[in-house]
Tab-separated table of C-alpha atoms and ligand atoms in Angstrom:
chain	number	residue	atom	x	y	z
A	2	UNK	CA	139.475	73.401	151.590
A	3	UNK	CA	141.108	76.424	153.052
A	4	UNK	CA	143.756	75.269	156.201
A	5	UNK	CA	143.983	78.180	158.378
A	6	UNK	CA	146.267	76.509	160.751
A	7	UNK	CA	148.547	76.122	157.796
A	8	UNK	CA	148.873	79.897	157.525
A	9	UNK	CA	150.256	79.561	161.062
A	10	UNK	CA	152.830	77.200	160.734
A	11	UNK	CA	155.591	79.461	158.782
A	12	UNK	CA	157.816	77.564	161.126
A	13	UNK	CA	159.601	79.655	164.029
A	14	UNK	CA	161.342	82.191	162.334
A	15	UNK	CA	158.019	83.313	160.143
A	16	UNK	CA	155.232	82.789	162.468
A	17	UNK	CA	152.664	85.128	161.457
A	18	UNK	CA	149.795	86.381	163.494
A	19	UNK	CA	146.490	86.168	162.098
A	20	UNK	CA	144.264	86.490	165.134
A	21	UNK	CA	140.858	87.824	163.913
A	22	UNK	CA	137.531	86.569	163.376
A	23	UNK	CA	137.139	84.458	160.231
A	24	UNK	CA	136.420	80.683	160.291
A	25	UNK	CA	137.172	77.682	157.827
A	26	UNK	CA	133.340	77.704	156.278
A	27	UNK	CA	133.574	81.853	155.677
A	28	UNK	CA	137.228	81.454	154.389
A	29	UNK	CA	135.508	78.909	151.484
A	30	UNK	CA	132.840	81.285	150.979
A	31	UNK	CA	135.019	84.137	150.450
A	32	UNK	CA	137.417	82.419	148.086
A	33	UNK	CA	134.600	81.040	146.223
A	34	UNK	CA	133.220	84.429	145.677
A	35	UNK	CA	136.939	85.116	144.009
A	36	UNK	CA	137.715	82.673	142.412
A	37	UNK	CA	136.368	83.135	139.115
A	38	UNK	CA	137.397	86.605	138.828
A	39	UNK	CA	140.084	86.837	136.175
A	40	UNK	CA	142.619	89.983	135.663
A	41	UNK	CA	139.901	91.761	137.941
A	42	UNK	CA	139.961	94.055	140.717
A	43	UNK	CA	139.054	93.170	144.927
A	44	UNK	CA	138.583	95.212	147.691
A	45	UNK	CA	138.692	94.507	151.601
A	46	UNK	CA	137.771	96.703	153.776
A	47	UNK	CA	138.399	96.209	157.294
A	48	UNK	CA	141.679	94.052	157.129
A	49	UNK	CA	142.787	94.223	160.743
A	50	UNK	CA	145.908	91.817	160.737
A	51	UNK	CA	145.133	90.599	157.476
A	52	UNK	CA	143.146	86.708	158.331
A	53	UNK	CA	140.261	87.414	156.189
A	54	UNK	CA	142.195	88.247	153.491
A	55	UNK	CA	144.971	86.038	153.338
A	56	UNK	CA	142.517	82.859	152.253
A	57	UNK	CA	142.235	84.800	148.670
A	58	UNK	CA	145.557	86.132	148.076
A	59	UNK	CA	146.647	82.838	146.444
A	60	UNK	CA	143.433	82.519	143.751
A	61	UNK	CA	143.692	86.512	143.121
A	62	UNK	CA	147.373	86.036	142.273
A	63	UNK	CA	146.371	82.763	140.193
A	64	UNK	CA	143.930	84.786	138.530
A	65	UNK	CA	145.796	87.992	138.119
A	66	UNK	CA	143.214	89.633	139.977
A	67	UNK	CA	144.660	92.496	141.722
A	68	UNK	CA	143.871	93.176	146.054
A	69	UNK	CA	143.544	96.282	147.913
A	70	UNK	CA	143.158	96.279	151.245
A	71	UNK	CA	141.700	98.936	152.970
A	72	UNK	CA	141.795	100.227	156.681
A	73	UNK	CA	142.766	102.873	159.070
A	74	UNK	CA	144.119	100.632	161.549
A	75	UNK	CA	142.242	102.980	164.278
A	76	UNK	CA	139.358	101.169	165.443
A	77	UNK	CA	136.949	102.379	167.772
A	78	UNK	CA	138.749	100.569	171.377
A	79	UNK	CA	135.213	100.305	173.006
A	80	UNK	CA	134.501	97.906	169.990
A	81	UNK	CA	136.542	94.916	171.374
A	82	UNK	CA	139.614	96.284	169.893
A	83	UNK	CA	141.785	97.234	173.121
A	84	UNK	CA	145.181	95.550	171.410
A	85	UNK	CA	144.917	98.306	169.015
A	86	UNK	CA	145.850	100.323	171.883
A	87	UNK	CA	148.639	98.437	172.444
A	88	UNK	CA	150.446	96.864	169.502
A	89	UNK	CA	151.083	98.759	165.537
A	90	UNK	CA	148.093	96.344	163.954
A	91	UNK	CA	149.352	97.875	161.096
A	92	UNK	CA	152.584	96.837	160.992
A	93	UNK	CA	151.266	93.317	162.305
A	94	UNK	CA	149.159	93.328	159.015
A	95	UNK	CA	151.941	94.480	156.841
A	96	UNK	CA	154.645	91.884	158.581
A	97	UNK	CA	152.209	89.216	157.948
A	98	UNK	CA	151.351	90.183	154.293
A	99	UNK	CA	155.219	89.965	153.879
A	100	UNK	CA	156.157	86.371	155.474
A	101	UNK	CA	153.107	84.885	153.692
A	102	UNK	CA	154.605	85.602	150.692
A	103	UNK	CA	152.059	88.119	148.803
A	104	UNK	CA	153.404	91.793	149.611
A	105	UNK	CA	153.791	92.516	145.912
A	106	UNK	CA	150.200	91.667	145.682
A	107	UNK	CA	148.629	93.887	147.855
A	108	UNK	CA	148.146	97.556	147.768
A	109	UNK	CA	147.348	98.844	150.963
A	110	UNK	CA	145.065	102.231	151.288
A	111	UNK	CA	145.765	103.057	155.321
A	112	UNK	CA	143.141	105.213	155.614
A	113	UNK	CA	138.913	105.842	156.189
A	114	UNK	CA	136.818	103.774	153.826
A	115	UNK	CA	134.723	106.276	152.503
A	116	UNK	CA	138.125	108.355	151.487
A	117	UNK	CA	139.432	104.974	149.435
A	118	UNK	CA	136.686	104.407	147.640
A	119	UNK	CA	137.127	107.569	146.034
A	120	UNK	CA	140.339	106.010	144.519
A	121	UNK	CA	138.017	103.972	142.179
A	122	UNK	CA	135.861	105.009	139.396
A	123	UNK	CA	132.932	103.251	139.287
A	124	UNK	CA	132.013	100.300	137.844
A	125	UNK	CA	135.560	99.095	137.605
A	126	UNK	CA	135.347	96.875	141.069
A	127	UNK	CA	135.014	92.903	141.107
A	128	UNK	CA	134.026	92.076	144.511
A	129	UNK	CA	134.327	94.301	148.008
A	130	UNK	CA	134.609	92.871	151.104
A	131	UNK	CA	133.115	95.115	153.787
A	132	UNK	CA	134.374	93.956	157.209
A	133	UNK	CA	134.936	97.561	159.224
A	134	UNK	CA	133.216	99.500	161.096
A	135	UNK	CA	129.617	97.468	162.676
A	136	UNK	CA	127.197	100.055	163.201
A	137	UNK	CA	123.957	100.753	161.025
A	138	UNK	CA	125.536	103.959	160.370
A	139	UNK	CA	128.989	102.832	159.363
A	140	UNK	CA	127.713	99.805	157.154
A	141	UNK	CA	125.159	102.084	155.729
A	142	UNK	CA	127.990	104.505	154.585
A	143	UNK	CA	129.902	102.048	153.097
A	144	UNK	CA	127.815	100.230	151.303
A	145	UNK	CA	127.219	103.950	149.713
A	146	UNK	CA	130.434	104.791	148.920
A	147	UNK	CA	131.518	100.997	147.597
A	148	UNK	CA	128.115	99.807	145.514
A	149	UNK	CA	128.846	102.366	142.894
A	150	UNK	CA	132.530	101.007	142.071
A	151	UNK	CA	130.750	97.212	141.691
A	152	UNK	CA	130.736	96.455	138.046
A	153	UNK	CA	127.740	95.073	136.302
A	154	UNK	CA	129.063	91.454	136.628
A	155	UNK	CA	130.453	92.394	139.987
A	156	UNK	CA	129.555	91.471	143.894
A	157	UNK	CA	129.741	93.197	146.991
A	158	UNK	CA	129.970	91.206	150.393
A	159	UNK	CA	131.020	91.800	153.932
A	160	UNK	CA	131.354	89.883	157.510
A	161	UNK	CA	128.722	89.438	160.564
A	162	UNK	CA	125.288	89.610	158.850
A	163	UNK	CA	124.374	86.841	161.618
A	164	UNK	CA	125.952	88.282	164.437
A	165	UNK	CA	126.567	91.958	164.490
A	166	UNK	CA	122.811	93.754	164.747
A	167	UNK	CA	123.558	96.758	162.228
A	168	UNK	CA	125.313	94.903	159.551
A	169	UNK	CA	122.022	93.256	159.040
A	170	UNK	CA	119.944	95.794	159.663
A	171	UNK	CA	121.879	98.192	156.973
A	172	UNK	CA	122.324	95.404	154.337
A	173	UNK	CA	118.847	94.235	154.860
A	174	UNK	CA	117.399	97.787	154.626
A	175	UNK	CA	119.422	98.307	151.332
A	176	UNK	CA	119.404	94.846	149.500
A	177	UNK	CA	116.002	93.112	150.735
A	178	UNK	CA	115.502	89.963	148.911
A	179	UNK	CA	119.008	90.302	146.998
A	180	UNK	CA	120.824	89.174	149.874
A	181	UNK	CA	122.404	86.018	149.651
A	182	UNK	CA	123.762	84.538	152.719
A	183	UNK	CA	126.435	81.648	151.174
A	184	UNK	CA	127.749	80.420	154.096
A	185	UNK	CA	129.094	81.959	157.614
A	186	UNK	CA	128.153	84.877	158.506
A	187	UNK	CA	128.841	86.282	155.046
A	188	UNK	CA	126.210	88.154	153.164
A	189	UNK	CA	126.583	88.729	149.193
A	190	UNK	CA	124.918	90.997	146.884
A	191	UNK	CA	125.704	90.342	143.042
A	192	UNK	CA	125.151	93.676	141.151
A	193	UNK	CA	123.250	91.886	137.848
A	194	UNK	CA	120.663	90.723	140.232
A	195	UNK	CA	120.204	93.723	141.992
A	196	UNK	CA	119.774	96.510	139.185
A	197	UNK	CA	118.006	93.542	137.152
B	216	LIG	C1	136.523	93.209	162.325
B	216	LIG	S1	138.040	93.981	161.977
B	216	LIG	C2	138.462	93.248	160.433
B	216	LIG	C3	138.747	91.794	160.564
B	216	LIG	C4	139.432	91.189	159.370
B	216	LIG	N1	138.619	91.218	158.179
B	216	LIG	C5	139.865	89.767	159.711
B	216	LIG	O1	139.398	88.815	159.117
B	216	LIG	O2	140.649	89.613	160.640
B	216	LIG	C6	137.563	95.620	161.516
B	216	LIG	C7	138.660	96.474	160.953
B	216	LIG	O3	138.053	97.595	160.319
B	216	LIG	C8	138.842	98.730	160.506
B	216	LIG	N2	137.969	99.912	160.339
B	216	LIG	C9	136.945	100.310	161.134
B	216	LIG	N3	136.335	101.383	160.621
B	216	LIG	C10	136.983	101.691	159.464
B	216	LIG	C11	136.822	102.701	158.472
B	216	LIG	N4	135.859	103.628	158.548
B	216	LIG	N5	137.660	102.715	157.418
B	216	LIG	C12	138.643	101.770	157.310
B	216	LIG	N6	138.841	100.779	158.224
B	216	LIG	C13	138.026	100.743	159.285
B	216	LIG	C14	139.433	98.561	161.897
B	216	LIG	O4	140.626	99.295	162.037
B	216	LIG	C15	139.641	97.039	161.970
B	216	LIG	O5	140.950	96.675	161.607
């Protein structure tokens, strides 16, 4: 049982700031879908101040499974993302990466999705996490550019199948019948079942 107010109470000094949009049931689903990855690789994509994330640094460092996190940090501000206007979200992510203990364990690729994945040769990914950009277009695009780095034993996921239109739409369109929805509004694709 993940306890996300836990991750707030760091005690004055170290309060850190996870403010996003990731509940209790998704934060189990996520760290299930890590868990039994072992000296592997995981991506996020679309951090914002790092919530999502933080409920699988513990098992990837348990597991010697290694984290990227990906994001520019510059979200579109019609999107319901006016404190990005306002406040370094980056540095908020960073800052909160830091007091929870796991900066060490992240690497951190500040820039466009499509660009990181380029980082990565194929077939050498464990898991992505796509949680950027909403649109048809933008989910449709990164699903592109991440599927190839999957490996064969690999799964790629992502956030707000059930409540954002063109993240279902695009994952739908791409994965049919494949798509597993384990909990949330998570959606899961595992590569062996897909190519099978
Ligand atoms: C919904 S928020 C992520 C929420 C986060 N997973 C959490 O649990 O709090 C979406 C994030 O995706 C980032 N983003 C949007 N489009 C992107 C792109 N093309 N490449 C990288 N990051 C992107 C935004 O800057 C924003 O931080």
């Amino acid at each position: 049982m993940v306890d996300m107010k836990m991750l707030h109470s760091f005690g004055r000094a170290k309060t850190v700031d996870l403010g996003g949009w990731f509940d209790e049931i998704e934060a189990e689903v996520y760290q299930s879908l890590a868990r039994h990855i072992r000296c592997g690789v995981v991506i996020e994509v679309g951090v914002w101040k790092g919530r999502s994330l933080s409920t699988i640094l513990e098992v990837c460092r348990r597991n010697e499974t290694r984290v990227y996190a990906v994001d520019t940090w510059k979200p579109d501000l019609r999107d319901g993302y006016g404190e990005a206007a306002e406040r370094n979200i980056e540095a908020i992510f960073r800052q909160n990466i830091r007091r929870l203990g796991y900066a060490e364990s992240v690497e951190i690729f500040a820039e466009k999705s499509c660009k990181a994945s380029r980082r990565f040769p194929d077939g050498c990914v464990d898991l992505v996490f796509i949680d950027a950009e909403h649109s048809y277009k933008a989910v449709m695009e990164d699903i592109r550019h991440w599927f190839p780095k999957i490996s064969k034993s690999g799964t790629i996921a992502g956030h707000d199948y059930t409540t954002r239109a063109g993240v279902r739409r695009a994952v739908d369109e791409l994965f049919g019948e494949y798509v597993a929805l384990p909990g949330g509004s998570i959606w899961a694709v595992k590569k062996s079942e897909f190519s099978r």
